[in-house]
mmCIF file of C-alpha atoms in Angstrom:
data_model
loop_
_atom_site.group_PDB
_atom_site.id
_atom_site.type_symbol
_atom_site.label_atom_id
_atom_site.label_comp_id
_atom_site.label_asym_id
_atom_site.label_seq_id
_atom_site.Cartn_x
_atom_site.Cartn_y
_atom_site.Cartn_z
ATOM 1 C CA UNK A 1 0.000 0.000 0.000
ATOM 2 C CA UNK A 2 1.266 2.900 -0.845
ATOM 3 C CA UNK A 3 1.898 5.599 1.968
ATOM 4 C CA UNK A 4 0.633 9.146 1.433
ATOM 5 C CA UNK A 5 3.553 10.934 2.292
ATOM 6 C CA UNK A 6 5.200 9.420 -1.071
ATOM 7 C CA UNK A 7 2.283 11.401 -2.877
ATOM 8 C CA UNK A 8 3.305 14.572 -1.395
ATOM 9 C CA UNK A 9 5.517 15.392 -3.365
ATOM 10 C CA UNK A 10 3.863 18.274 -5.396
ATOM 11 C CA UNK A 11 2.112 19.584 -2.378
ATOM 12 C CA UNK A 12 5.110 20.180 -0.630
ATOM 13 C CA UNK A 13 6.714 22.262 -3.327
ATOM 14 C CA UNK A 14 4.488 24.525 -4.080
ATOM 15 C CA UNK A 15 3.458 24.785 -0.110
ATOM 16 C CA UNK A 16 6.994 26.324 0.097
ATOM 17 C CA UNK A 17 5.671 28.640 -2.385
ATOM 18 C CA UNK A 18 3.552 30.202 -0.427
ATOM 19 C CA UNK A 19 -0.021 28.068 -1.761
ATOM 20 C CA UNK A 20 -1.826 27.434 1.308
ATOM 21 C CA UNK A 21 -4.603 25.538 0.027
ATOM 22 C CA UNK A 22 -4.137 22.926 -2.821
ATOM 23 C CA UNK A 23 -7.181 21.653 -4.802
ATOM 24 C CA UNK A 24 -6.172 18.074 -6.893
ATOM 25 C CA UNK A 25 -8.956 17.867 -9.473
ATOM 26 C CA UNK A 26 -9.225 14.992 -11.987
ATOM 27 C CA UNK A 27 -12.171 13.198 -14.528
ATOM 28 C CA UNK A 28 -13.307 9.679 -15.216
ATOM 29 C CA UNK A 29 -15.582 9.272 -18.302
ATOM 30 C CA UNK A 30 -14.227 10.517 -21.149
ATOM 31 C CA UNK A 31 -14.270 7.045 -22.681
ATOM 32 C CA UNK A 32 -17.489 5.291 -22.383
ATOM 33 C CA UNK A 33 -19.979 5.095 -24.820
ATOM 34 C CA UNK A 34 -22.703 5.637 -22.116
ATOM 35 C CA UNK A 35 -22.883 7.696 -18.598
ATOM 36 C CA UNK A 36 -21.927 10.942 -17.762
ATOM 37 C CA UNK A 37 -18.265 12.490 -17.456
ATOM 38 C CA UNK A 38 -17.687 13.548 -14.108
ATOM 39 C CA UNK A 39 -15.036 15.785 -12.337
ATOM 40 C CA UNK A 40 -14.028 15.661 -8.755
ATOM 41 C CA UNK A 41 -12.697 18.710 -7.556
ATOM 42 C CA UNK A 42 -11.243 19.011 -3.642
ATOM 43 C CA UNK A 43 -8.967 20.421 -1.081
ATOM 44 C CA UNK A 44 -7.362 17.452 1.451
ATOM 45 C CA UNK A 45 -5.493 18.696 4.472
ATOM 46 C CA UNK A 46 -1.600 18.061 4.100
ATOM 47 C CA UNK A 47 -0.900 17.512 8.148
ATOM 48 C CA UNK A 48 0.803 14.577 9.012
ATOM 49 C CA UNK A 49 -1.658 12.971 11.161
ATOM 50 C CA UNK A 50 -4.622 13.798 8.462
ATOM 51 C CA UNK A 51 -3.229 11.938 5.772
ATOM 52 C CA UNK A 52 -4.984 9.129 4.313
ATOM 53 C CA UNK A 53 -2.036 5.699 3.750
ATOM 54 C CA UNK A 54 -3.194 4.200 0.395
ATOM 55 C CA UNK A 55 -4.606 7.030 -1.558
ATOM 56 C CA UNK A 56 -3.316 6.643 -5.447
ATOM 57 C CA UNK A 57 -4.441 6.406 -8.648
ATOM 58 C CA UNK A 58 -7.767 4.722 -8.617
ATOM 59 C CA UNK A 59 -6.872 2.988 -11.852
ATOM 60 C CA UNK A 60 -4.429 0.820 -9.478
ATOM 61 C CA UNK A 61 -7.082 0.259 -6.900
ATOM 62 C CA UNK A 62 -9.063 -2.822 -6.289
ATOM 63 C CA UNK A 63 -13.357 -1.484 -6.296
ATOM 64 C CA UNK A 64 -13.025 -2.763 -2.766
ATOM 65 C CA UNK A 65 -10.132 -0.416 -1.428
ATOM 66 C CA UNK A 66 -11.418 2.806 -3.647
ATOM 67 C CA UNK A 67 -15.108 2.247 -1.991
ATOM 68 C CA UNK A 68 -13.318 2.387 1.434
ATOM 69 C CA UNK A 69 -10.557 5.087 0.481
ATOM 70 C CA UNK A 70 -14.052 7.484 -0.724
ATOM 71 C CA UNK A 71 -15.942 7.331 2.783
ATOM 72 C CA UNK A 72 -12.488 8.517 4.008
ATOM 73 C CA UNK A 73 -11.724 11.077 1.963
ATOM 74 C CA UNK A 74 -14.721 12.479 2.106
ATOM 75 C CA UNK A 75 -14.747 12.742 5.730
ATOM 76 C CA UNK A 76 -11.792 14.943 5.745
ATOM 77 C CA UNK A 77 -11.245 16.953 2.794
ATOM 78 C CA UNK A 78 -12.002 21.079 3.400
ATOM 79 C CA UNK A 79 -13.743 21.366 0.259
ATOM 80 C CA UNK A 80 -15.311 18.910 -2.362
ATOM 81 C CA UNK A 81 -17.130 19.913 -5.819
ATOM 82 C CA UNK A 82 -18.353 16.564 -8.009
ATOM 83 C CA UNK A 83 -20.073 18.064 -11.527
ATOM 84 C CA UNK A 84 -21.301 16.063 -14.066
ATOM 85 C CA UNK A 85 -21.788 16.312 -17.567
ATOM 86 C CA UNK A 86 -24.193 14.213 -19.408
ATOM 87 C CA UNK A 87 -24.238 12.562 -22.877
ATOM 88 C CA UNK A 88 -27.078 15.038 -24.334
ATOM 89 C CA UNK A 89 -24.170 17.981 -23.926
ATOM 90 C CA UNK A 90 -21.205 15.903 -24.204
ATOM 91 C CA UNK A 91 -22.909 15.157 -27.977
ATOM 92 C CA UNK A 92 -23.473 18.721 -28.081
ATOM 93 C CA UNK A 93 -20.232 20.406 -27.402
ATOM 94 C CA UNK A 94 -17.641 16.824 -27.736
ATOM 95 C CA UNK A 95 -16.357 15.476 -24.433
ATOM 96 C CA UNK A 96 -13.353 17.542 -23.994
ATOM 97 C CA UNK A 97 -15.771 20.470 -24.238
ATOM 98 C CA UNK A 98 -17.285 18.716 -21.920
ATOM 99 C CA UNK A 99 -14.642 17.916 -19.388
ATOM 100 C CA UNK A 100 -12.887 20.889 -19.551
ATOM 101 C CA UNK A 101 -16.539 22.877 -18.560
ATOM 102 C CA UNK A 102 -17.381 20.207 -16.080
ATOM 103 C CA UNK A 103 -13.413 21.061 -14.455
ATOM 104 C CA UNK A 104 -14.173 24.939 -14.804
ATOM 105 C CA UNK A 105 -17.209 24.784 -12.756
ATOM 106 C CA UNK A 106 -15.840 21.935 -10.092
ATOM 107 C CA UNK A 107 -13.067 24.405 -9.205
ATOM 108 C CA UNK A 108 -15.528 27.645 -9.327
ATOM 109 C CA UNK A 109 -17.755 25.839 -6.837
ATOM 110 C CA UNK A 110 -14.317 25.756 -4.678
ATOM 111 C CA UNK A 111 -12.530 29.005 -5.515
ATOM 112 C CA UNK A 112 -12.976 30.775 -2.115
ATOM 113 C CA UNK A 113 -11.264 27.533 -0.584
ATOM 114 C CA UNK A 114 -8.100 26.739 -2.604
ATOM 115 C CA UNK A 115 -5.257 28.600 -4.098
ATOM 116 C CA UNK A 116 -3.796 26.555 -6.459
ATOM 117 C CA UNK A 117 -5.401 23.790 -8.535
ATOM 118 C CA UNK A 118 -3.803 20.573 -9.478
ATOM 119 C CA UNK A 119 -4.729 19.237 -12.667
ATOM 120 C CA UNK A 120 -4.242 16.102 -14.522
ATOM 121 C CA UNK A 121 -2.614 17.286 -17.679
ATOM 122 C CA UNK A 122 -4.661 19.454 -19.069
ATOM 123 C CA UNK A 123 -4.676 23.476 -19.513
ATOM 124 C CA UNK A 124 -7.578 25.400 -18.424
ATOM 125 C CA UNK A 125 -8.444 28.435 -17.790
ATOM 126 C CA UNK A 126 -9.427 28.378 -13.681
ATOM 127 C CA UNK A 127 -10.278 30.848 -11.633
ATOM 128 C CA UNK A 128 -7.447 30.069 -9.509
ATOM 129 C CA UNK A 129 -3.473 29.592 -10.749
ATOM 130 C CA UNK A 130 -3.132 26.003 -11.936
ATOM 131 C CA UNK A 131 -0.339 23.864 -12.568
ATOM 132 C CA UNK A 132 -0.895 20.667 -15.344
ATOM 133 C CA UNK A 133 0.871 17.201 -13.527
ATOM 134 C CA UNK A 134 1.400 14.768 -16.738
ATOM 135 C CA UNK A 135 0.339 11.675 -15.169
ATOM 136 C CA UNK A 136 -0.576 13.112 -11.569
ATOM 137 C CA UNK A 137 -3.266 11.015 -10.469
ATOM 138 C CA UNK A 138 -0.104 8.939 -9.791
ATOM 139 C CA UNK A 139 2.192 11.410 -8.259
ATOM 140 C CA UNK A 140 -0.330 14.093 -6.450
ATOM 141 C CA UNK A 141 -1.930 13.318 -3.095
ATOM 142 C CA UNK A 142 -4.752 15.916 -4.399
ATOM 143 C CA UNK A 143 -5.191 14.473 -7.507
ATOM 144 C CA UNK A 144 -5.148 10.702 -6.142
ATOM 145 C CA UNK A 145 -8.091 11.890 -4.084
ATOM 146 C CA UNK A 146 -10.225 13.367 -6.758
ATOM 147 C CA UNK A 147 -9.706 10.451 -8.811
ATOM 148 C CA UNK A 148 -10.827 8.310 -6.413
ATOM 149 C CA UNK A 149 -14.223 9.942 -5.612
ATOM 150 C CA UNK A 150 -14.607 10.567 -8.794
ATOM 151 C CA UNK A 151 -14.106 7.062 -9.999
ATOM 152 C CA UNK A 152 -16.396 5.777 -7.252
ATOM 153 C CA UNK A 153 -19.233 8.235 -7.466
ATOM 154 C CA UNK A 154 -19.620 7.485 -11.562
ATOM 155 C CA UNK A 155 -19.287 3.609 -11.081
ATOM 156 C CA UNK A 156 -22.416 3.930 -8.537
ATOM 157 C CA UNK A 157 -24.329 5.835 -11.041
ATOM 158 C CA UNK A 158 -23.645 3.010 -13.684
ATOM 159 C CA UNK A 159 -24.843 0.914 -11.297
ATOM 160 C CA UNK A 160 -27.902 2.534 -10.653
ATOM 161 C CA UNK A 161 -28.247 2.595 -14.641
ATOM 162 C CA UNK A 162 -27.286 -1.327 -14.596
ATOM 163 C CA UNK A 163 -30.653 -1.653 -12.918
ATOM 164 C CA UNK A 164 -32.604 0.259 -15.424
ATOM 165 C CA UNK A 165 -31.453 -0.728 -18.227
ATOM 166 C CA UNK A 166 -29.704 -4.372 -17.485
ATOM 167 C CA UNK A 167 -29.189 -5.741 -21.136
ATOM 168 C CA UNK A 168 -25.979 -3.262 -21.709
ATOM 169 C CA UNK A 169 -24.073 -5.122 -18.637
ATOM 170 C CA UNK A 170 -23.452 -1.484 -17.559
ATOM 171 C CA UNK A 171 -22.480 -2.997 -13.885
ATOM 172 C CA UNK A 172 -19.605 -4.772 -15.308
ATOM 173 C CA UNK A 173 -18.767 -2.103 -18.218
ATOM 174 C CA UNK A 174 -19.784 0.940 -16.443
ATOM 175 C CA UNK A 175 -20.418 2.179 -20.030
ATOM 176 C CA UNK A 176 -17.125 1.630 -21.801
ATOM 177 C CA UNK A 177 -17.576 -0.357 -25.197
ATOM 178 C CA UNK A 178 -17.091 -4.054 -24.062
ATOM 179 C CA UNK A 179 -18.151 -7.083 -27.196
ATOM 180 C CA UNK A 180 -21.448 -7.581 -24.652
ATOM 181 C CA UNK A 181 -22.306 -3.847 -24.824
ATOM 182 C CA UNK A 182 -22.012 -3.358 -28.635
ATOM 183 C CA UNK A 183 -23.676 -6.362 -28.894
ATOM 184 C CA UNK A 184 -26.443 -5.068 -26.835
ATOM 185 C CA UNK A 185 -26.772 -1.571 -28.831
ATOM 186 C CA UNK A 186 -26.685 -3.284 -31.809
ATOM 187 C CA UNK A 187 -29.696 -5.574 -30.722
ATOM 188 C CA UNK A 188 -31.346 -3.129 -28.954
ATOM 189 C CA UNK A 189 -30.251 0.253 -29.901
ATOM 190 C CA UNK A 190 -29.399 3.082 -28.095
ATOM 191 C CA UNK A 191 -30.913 4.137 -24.328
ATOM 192 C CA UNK A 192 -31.500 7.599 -22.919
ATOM 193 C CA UNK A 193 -27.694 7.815 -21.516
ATOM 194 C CA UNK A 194 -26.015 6.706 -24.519
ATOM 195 C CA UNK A 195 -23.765 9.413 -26.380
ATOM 196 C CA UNK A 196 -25.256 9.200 -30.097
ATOM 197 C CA UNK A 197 -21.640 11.158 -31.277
ATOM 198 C CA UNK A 198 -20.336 7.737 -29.960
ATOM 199 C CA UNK A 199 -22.117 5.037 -31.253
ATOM 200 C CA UNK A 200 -22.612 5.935 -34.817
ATOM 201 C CA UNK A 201 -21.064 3.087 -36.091
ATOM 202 C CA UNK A 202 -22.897 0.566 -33.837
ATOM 203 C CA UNK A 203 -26.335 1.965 -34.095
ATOM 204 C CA UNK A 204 -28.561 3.080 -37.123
ATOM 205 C CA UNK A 205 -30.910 6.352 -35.830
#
């Protein structure tokens, strides 16, 4: 397990800069033929006896350990924004559109409690200075966090879906494009939460 003080290293830089309050922000979503994209935006606290031991890139997570990291995080951080962007306006404006809007708004909703945003890679124009981590969802504490609750927050919505709609397998592919799920589309066409900009080739509307 990975200790949190091996995450830190980001936070501690630019600490020494004078940023007093870091917000990690990252998306999970961007992919899936179905589903929202969602953003978690948030502040963590950086003392010693605050930090979470195991916090990293949800990708490297079991579903187990990233459903127990959330409740954590959650339970600590100083400031949390989750926005979501569904497939009607993802179709509407494309996903990075999307993403970058949903990643704007995350960080508004936060502004009067962080200095400095984290991001994962990508350049945006924040209401707050922001500094682009190639990769940081596996080097920022901040960004391990959002990715986390982010990750965890969209798979229970797929779930939710899963129930609705049960022939897409959406519980095991929360929405990516698995053989089972094209199969499904193809069979039974699209469903309220599929993007049609990303199933053209799949399903005739």
């Amino acid at each position: 397990m990975k200790k949190a003080v091996e995450m830190l290293e980001y936070e501690k830089a630019y600490s020494e800069k004078g940023y007093k309050a870091i917000c990690g922000m990252d998306e999970v979503g961007r992919g899936p033929l179905a589903g929202p994209v969602v953003v978690c935006a948030l502040v963590m606290p950086l003392e010693e006896d605050k930090l979470i031991d195991g916090v990293d890139d949800s990708k490297k997570l079991s579903e187990k350990r990233r459903e127990a990291l959330y409740d954590k995080i959650l339970a600590v951080a100083k400031a949390v924004s989750i926005v979501r962007v569904e497939p009607e306006e993802i179709d509407e404006i494309n996903i990075l559109n999307a993403t970058k809007k949903a990643m704007r708004q995350a960080v508004e909703e936060i502004k009067d409690k962080a200095d400095l945003a984290f991001v994962d890679a990508v350049k945006l124009d924040l209401p707050i200075p922001e500094v682009a981590i190639i990769k940081g969802d596996a080097k920022s504490y901040n960004i391990a966090a959002a990715s986390i609750v982010a990750k965890v927050y969209r798979d229970r919505l797929m779930y939710g879906y899963a129930e609705k709609y049960p022939e897409y397998d959406f519980a095991s592919n929360k929405g990516y494009g698995t053989a089972k799920h094209i199969a499904a589309l193809k069979k039974y066409g699209a469903t309220p939460i599929h993007r049609r900009s990303f199933i053209k080739n799949f399903v005739n509307e």
